[in-house]
PDB file of C-alpha atoms in Angstrom:
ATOM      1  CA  UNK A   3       0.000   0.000   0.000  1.00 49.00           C
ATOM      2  CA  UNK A   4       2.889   2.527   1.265  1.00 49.00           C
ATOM      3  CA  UNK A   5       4.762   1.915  -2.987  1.00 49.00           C
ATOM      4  CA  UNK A   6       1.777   2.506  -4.158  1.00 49.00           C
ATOM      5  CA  UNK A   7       1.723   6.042  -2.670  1.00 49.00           C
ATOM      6  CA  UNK A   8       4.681   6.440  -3.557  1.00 51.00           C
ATOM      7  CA  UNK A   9       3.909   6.761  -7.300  1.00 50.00           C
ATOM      8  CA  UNK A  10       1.135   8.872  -6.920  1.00 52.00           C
ATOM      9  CA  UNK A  11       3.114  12.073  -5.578  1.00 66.00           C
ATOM     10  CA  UNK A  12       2.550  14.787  -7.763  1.00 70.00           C
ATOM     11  CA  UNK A  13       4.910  17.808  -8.558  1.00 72.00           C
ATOM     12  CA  UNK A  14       2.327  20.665  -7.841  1.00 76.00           C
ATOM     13  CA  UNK A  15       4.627  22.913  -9.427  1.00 79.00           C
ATOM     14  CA  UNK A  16       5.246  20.926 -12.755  1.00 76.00           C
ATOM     15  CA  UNK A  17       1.532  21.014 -13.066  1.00 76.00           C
ATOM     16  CA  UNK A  18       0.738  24.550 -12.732  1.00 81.00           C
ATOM     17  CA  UNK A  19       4.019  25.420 -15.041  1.00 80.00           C
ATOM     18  CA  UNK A  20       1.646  23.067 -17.617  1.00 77.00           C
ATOM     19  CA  UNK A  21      -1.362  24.924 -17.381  1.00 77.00           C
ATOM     20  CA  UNK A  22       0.602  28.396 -17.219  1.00 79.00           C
ATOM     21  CA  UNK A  23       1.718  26.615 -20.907  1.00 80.00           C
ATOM     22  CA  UNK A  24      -1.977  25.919 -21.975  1.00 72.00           C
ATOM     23  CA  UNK A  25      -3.297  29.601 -21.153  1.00 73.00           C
ATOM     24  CA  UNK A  26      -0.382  31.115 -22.804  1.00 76.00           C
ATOM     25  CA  UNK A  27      -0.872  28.976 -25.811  1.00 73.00           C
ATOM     26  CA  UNK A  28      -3.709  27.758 -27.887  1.00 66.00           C
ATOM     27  CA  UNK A  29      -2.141  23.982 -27.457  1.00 72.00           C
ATOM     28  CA  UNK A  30      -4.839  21.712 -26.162  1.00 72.00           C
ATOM     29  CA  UNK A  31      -3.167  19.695 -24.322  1.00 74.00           C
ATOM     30  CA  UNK A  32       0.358  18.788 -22.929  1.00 75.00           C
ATOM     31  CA  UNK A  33       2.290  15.667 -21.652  1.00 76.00           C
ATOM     32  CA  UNK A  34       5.407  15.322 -19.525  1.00 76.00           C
ATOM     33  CA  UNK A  35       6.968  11.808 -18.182  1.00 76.00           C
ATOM     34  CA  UNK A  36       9.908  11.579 -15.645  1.00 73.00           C
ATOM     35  CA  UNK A  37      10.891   8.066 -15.192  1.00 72.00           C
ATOM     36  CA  UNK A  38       7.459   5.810 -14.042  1.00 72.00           C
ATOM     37  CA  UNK A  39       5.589   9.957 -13.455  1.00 72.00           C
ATOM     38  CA  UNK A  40       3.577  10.624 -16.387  1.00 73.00           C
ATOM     39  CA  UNK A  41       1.632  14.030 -16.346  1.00 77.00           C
ATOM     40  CA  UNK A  42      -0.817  15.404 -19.025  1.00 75.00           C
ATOM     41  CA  UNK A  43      -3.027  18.770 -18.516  1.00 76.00           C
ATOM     42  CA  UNK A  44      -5.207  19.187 -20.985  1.00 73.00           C
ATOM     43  CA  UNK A  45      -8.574  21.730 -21.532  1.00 69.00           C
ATOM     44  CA  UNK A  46     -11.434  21.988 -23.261  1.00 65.00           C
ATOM     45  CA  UNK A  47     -11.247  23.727 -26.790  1.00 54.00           C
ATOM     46  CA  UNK A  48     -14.750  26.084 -27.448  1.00 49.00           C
ATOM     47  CA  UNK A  49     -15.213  27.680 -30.599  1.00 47.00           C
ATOM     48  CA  UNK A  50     -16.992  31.342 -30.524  1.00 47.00           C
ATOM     49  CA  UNK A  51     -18.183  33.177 -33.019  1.00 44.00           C
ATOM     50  CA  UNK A  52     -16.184  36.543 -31.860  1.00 44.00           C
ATOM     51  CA  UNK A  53     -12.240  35.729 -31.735  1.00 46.00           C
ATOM     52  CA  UNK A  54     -10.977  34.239 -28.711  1.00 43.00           C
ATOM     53  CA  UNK A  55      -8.244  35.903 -27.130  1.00 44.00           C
ATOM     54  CA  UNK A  56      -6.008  33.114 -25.306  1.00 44.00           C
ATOM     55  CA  UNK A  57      -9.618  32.542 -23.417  1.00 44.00           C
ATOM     56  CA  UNK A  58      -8.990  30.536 -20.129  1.00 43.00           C
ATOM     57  CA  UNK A  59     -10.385  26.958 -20.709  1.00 45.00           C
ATOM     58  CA  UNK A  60     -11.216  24.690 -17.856  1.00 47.00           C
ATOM     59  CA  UNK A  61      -8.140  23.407 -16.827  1.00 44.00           C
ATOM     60  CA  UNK A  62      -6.653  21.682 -13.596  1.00 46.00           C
ATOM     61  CA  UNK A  63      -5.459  25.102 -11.883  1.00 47.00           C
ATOM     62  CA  UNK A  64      -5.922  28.274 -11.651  1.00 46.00           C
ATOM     63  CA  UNK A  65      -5.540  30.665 -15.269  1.00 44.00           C
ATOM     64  CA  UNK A  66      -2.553  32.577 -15.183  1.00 45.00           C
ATOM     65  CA  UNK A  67      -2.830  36.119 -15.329  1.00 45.00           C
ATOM     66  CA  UNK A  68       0.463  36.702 -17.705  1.00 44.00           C
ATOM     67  CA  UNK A  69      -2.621  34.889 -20.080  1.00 42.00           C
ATOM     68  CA  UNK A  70      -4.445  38.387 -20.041  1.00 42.00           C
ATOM     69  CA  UNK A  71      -0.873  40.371 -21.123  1.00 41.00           C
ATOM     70  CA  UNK A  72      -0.616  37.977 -24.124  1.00 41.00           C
ATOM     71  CA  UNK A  73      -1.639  40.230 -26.882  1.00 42.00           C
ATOM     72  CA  UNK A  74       0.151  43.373 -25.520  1.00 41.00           C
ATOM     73  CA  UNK A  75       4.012  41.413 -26.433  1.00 43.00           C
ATOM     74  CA  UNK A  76       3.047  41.162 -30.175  1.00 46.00           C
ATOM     75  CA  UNK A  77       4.421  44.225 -32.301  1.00 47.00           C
ATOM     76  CA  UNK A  78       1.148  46.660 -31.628  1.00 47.00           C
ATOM     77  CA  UNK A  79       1.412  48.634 -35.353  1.00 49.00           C
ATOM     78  CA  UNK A  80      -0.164  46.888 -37.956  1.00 48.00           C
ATOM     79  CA  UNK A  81       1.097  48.757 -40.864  1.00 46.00           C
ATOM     80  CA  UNK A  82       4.724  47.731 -39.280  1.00 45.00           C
ATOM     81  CA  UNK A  83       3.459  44.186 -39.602  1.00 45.00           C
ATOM     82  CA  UNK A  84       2.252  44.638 -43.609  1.00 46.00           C
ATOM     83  CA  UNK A  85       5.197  46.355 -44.625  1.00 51.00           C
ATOM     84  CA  UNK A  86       7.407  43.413 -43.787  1.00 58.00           C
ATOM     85  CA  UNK A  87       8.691  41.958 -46.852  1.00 71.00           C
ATOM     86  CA  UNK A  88       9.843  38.643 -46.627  1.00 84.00           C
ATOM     87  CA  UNK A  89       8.952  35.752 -44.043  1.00 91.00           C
ATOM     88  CA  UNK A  90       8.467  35.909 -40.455  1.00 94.00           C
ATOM     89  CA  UNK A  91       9.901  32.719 -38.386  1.00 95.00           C
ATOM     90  CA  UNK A  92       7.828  33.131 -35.503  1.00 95.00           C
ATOM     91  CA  UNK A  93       8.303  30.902 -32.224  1.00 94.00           C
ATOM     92  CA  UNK A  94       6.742  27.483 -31.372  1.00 95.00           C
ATOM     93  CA  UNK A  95       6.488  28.575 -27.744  1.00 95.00           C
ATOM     94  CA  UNK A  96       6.998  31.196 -25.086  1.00 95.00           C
ATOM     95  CA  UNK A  97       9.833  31.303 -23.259  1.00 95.00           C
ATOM     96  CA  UNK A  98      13.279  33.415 -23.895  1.00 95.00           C
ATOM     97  CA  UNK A  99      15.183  34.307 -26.743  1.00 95.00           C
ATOM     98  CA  UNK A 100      18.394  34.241 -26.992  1.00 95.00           C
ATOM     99  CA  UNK A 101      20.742  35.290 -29.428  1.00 96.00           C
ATOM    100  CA  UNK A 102      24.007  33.558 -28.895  1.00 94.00           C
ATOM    101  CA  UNK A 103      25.031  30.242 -27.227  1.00 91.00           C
ATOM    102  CA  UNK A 104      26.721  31.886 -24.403  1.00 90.00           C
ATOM    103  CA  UNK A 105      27.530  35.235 -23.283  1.00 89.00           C
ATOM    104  CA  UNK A 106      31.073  35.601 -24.820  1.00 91.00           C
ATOM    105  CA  UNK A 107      29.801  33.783 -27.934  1.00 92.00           C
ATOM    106  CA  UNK A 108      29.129  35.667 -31.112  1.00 94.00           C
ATOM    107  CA  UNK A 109      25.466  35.443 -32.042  1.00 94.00           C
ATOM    108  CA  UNK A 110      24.191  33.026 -34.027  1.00 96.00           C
ATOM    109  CA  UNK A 111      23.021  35.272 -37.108  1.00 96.00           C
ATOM    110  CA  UNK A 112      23.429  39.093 -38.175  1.00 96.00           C
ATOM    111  CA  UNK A 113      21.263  41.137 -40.408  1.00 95.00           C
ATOM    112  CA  UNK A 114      22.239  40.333 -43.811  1.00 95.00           C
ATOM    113  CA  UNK A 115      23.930  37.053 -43.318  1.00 96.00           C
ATOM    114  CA  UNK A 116      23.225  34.396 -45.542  1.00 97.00           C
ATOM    115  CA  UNK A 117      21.523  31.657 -44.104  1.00 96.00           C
ATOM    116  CA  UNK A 118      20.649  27.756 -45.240  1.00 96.00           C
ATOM    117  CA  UNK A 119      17.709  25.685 -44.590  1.00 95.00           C
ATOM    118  CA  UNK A 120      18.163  24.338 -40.964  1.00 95.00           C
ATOM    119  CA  UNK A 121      20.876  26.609 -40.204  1.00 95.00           C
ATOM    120  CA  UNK A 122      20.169  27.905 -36.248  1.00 95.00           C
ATOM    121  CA  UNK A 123      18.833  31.579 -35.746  1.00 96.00           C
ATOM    122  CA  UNK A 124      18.511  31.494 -32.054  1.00 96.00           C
ATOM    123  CA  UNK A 125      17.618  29.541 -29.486  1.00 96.00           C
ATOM    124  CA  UNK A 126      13.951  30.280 -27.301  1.00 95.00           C
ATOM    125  CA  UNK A 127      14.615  28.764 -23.616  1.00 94.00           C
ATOM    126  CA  UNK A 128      11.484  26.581 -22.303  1.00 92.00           C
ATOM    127  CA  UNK A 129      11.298  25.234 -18.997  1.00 90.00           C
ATOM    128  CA  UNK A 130      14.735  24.952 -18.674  1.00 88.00           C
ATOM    129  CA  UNK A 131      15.836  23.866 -22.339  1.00 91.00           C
ATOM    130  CA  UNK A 132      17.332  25.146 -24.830  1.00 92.00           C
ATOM    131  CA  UNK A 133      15.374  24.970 -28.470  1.00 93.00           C
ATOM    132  CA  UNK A 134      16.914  25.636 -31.533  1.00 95.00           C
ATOM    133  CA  UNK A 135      15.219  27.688 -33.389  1.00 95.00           C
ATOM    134  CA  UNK A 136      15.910  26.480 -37.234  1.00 95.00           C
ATOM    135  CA  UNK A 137      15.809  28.608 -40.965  1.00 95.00           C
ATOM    136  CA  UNK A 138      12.828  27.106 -42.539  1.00 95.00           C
ATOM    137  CA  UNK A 139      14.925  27.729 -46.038  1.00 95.00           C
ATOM    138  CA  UNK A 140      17.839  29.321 -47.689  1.00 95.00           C
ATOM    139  CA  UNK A 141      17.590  33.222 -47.732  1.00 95.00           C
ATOM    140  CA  UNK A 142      18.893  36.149 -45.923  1.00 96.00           C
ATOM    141  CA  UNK A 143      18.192  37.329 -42.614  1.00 96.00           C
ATOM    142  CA  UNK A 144      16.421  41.009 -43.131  1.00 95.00           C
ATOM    143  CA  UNK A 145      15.978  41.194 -39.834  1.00 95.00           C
ATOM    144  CA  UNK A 146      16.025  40.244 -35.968  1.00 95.00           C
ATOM    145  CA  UNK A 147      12.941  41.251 -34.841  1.00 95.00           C
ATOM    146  CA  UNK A 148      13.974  40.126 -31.141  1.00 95.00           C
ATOM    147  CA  UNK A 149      16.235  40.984 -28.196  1.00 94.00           C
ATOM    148  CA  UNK A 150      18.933  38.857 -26.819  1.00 94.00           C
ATOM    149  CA  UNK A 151      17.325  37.467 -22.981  1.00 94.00           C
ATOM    150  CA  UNK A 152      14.012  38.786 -24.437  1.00 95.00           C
ATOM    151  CA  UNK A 153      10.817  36.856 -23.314  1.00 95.00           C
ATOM    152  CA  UNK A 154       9.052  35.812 -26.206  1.00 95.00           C
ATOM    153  CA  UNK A 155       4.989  34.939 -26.951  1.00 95.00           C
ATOM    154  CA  UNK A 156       3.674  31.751 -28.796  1.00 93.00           C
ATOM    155  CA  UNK A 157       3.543  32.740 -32.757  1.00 93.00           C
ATOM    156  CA  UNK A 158       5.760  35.803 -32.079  1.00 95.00           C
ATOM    157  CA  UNK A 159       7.701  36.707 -34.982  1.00 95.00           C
ATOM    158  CA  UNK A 160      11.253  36.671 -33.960  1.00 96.00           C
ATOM    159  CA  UNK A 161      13.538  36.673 -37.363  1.00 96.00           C
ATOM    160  CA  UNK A 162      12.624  37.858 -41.200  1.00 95.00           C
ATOM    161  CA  UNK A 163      13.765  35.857 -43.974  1.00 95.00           C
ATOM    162  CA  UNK A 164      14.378  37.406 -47.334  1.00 92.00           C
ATOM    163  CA  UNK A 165      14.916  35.458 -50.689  1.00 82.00           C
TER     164      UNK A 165
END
Protein backbone atom coordinates (compact mmCIF):
# COMPACT_ATOMS: atom_id res chain seq x y z
CA UNK A 1 0.00 0.00 0.00
CA UNK A 2 2.89 2.53 1.26
CA UNK A 3 4.76 1.92 -2.99
CA UNK A 4 1.78 2.51 -4.16
CA UNK A 5 1.72 6.04 -2.67
CA UNK A 6 4.68 6.44 -3.56
CA UNK A 7 3.91 6.76 -7.30
CA UNK A 8 1.14 8.87 -6.92
CA UNK A 9 3.11 12.07 -5.58
CA UNK A 10 2.55 14.79 -7.76
CA UNK A 11 4.91 17.81 -8.56
CA UNK A 12 2.33 20.67 -7.84
CA UNK A 13 4.63 22.91 -9.43
CA UNK A 14 5.25 20.93 -12.75
CA UNK A 15 1.53 21.01 -13.07
CA UNK A 16 0.74 24.55 -12.73
CA UNK A 17 4.02 25.42 -15.04
CA UNK A 18 1.65 23.07 -17.62
CA UNK A 19 -1.36 24.92 -17.38
CA UNK A 20 0.60 28.40 -17.22
CA UNK A 21 1.72 26.61 -20.91
CA UNK A 22 -1.98 25.92 -21.97
CA UNK A 23 -3.30 29.60 -21.15
CA UNK A 24 -0.38 31.11 -22.80
CA UNK A 25 -0.87 28.98 -25.81
CA UNK A 26 -3.71 27.76 -27.89
CA UNK A 27 -2.14 23.98 -27.46
CA UNK A 28 -4.84 21.71 -26.16
CA UNK A 29 -3.17 19.69 -24.32
CA UNK A 30 0.36 18.79 -22.93
CA UNK A 31 2.29 15.67 -21.65
CA UNK A 32 5.41 15.32 -19.53
CA UNK A 33 6.97 11.81 -18.18
CA UNK A 34 9.91 11.58 -15.64
CA UNK A 35 10.89 8.07 -15.19
CA UNK A 36 7.46 5.81 -14.04
CA UNK A 37 5.59 9.96 -13.45
CA UNK A 38 3.58 10.62 -16.39
CA UNK A 39 1.63 14.03 -16.35
CA UNK A 40 -0.82 15.40 -19.03
CA UNK A 41 -3.03 18.77 -18.52
CA UNK A 42 -5.21 19.19 -20.99
CA UNK A 43 -8.57 21.73 -21.53
CA UNK A 44 -11.43 21.99 -23.26
CA UNK A 45 -11.25 23.73 -26.79
CA UNK A 46 -14.75 26.08 -27.45
CA UNK A 47 -15.21 27.68 -30.60
CA UNK A 48 -16.99 31.34 -30.52
CA UNK A 49 -18.18 33.18 -33.02
CA UNK A 50 -16.18 36.54 -31.86
CA UNK A 51 -12.24 35.73 -31.73
CA UNK A 52 -10.98 34.24 -28.71
CA UNK A 53 -8.24 35.90 -27.13
CA UNK A 54 -6.01 33.11 -25.31
CA UNK A 55 -9.62 32.54 -23.42
CA UNK A 56 -8.99 30.54 -20.13
CA UNK A 57 -10.38 26.96 -20.71
CA UNK A 58 -11.22 24.69 -17.86
CA UNK A 59 -8.14 23.41 -16.83
CA UNK A 60 -6.65 21.68 -13.60
CA UNK A 61 -5.46 25.10 -11.88
CA UNK A 62 -5.92 28.27 -11.65
CA UNK A 63 -5.54 30.67 -15.27
CA UNK A 64 -2.55 32.58 -15.18
CA UNK A 65 -2.83 36.12 -15.33
CA UNK A 66 0.46 36.70 -17.71
CA UNK A 67 -2.62 34.89 -20.08
CA UNK A 68 -4.44 38.39 -20.04
CA UNK A 69 -0.87 40.37 -21.12
CA UNK A 70 -0.62 37.98 -24.12
CA UNK A 71 -1.64 40.23 -26.88
CA UNK A 72 0.15 43.37 -25.52
CA UNK A 73 4.01 41.41 -26.43
CA UNK A 74 3.05 41.16 -30.17
CA UNK A 75 4.42 44.22 -32.30
CA UNK A 76 1.15 46.66 -31.63
CA UNK A 77 1.41 48.63 -35.35
CA UNK A 78 -0.16 46.89 -37.96
CA UNK A 79 1.10 48.76 -40.86
CA UNK A 80 4.72 47.73 -39.28
CA UNK A 81 3.46 44.19 -39.60
CA UNK A 82 2.25 44.64 -43.61
CA UNK A 83 5.20 46.36 -44.63
CA UNK A 84 7.41 43.41 -43.79
CA UNK A 85 8.69 41.96 -46.85
CA UNK A 86 9.84 38.64 -46.63
CA UNK A 87 8.95 35.75 -44.04
CA UNK A 88 8.47 35.91 -40.45
CA UNK A 89 9.90 32.72 -38.39
CA UNK A 90 7.83 33.13 -35.50
CA UNK A 91 8.30 30.90 -32.22
CA UNK A 92 6.74 27.48 -31.37
CA UNK A 93 6.49 28.58 -27.74
CA UNK A 94 7.00 31.20 -25.09
CA UNK A 95 9.83 31.30 -23.26
CA UNK A 96 13.28 33.42 -23.90
CA UNK A 97 15.18 34.31 -26.74
CA UNK A 98 18.39 34.24 -26.99
CA UNK A 99 20.74 35.29 -29.43
CA UNK A 100 24.01 33.56 -28.89
CA UNK A 101 25.03 30.24 -27.23
CA UNK A 102 26.72 31.89 -24.40
CA UNK A 103 27.53 35.23 -23.28
CA UNK A 104 31.07 35.60 -24.82
CA UNK A 105 29.80 33.78 -27.93
CA UNK A 106 29.13 35.67 -31.11
CA UNK A 107 25.47 35.44 -32.04
CA UNK A 108 24.19 33.03 -34.03
CA UNK A 109 23.02 35.27 -37.11
CA UNK A 110 23.43 39.09 -38.17
CA UNK A 111 21.26 41.14 -40.41
CA UNK A 112 22.24 40.33 -43.81
CA UNK A 113 23.93 37.05 -43.32
CA UNK A 114 23.22 34.40 -45.54
CA UNK A 115 21.52 31.66 -44.10
CA UNK A 116 20.65 27.76 -45.24
CA UNK A 117 17.71 25.68 -44.59
CA UNK A 118 18.16 24.34 -40.96
CA UNK A 119 20.88 26.61 -40.20
CA UNK A 120 20.17 27.91 -36.25
CA UNK A 121 18.83 31.58 -35.75
CA UNK A 122 18.51 31.49 -32.05
CA UNK A 123 17.62 29.54 -29.49
CA UNK A 124 13.95 30.28 -27.30
CA UNK A 125 14.61 28.76 -23.62
CA UNK A 126 11.48 26.58 -22.30
CA UNK A 127 11.30 25.23 -19.00
CA UNK A 128 14.73 24.95 -18.67
CA UNK A 129 15.84 23.87 -22.34
CA UNK A 130 17.33 25.15 -24.83
CA UNK A 131 15.37 24.97 -28.47
CA UNK A 132 16.91 25.64 -31.53
CA UNK A 133 15.22 27.69 -33.39
CA UNK A 134 15.91 26.48 -37.23
CA UNK A 135 15.81 28.61 -40.96
CA UNK A 136 12.83 27.11 -42.54
CA UNK A 137 14.92 27.73 -46.04
CA UNK A 138 17.84 29.32 -47.69
CA UNK A 139 17.59 33.22 -47.73
CA UNK A 140 18.89 36.15 -45.92
CA UNK A 141 18.19 37.33 -42.61
CA UNK A 142 16.42 41.01 -43.13
CA UNK A 143 15.98 41.19 -39.83
CA UNK A 144 16.03 40.24 -35.97
CA UNK A 145 12.94 41.25 -34.84
CA UNK A 146 13.97 40.13 -31.14
CA UNK A 147 16.24 40.98 -28.20
CA UNK A 148 18.93 38.86 -26.82
CA UNK A 149 17.32 37.47 -22.98
CA UNK A 150 14.01 38.79 -24.44
CA UNK A 151 10.82 36.86 -23.31
CA UNK A 152 9.05 35.81 -26.21
CA UNK A 153 4.99 34.94 -26.95
CA UNK A 154 3.67 31.75 -28.80
CA UNK A 155 3.54 32.74 -32.76
CA UNK A 156 5.76 35.80 -32.08
CA UNK A 157 7.70 36.71 -34.98
CA UNK A 158 11.25 36.67 -33.96
CA UNK A 159 13.54 36.67 -37.36
CA UNK A 160 12.62 37.86 -41.20
CA UNK A 161 13.77 35.86 -43.97
CA UNK A 162 14.38 37.41 -47.33
CA UNK A 163 14.92 35.46 -50.69
Amino acid sequence: MADDKKHVEIDAALVRQLAEILNETDLTEVEVERGELRIRVAREVTVNAAPVQYAAAPAPVAAAPAAAAAPAAMPSDPATIVARAGEEVKSPMVGTAYLQASPEAPAFVQPGDKVKKGQTLLIVEAMKTMNPIQAPRDGVVAEILVGDAQPVEFGEPLVLLEA
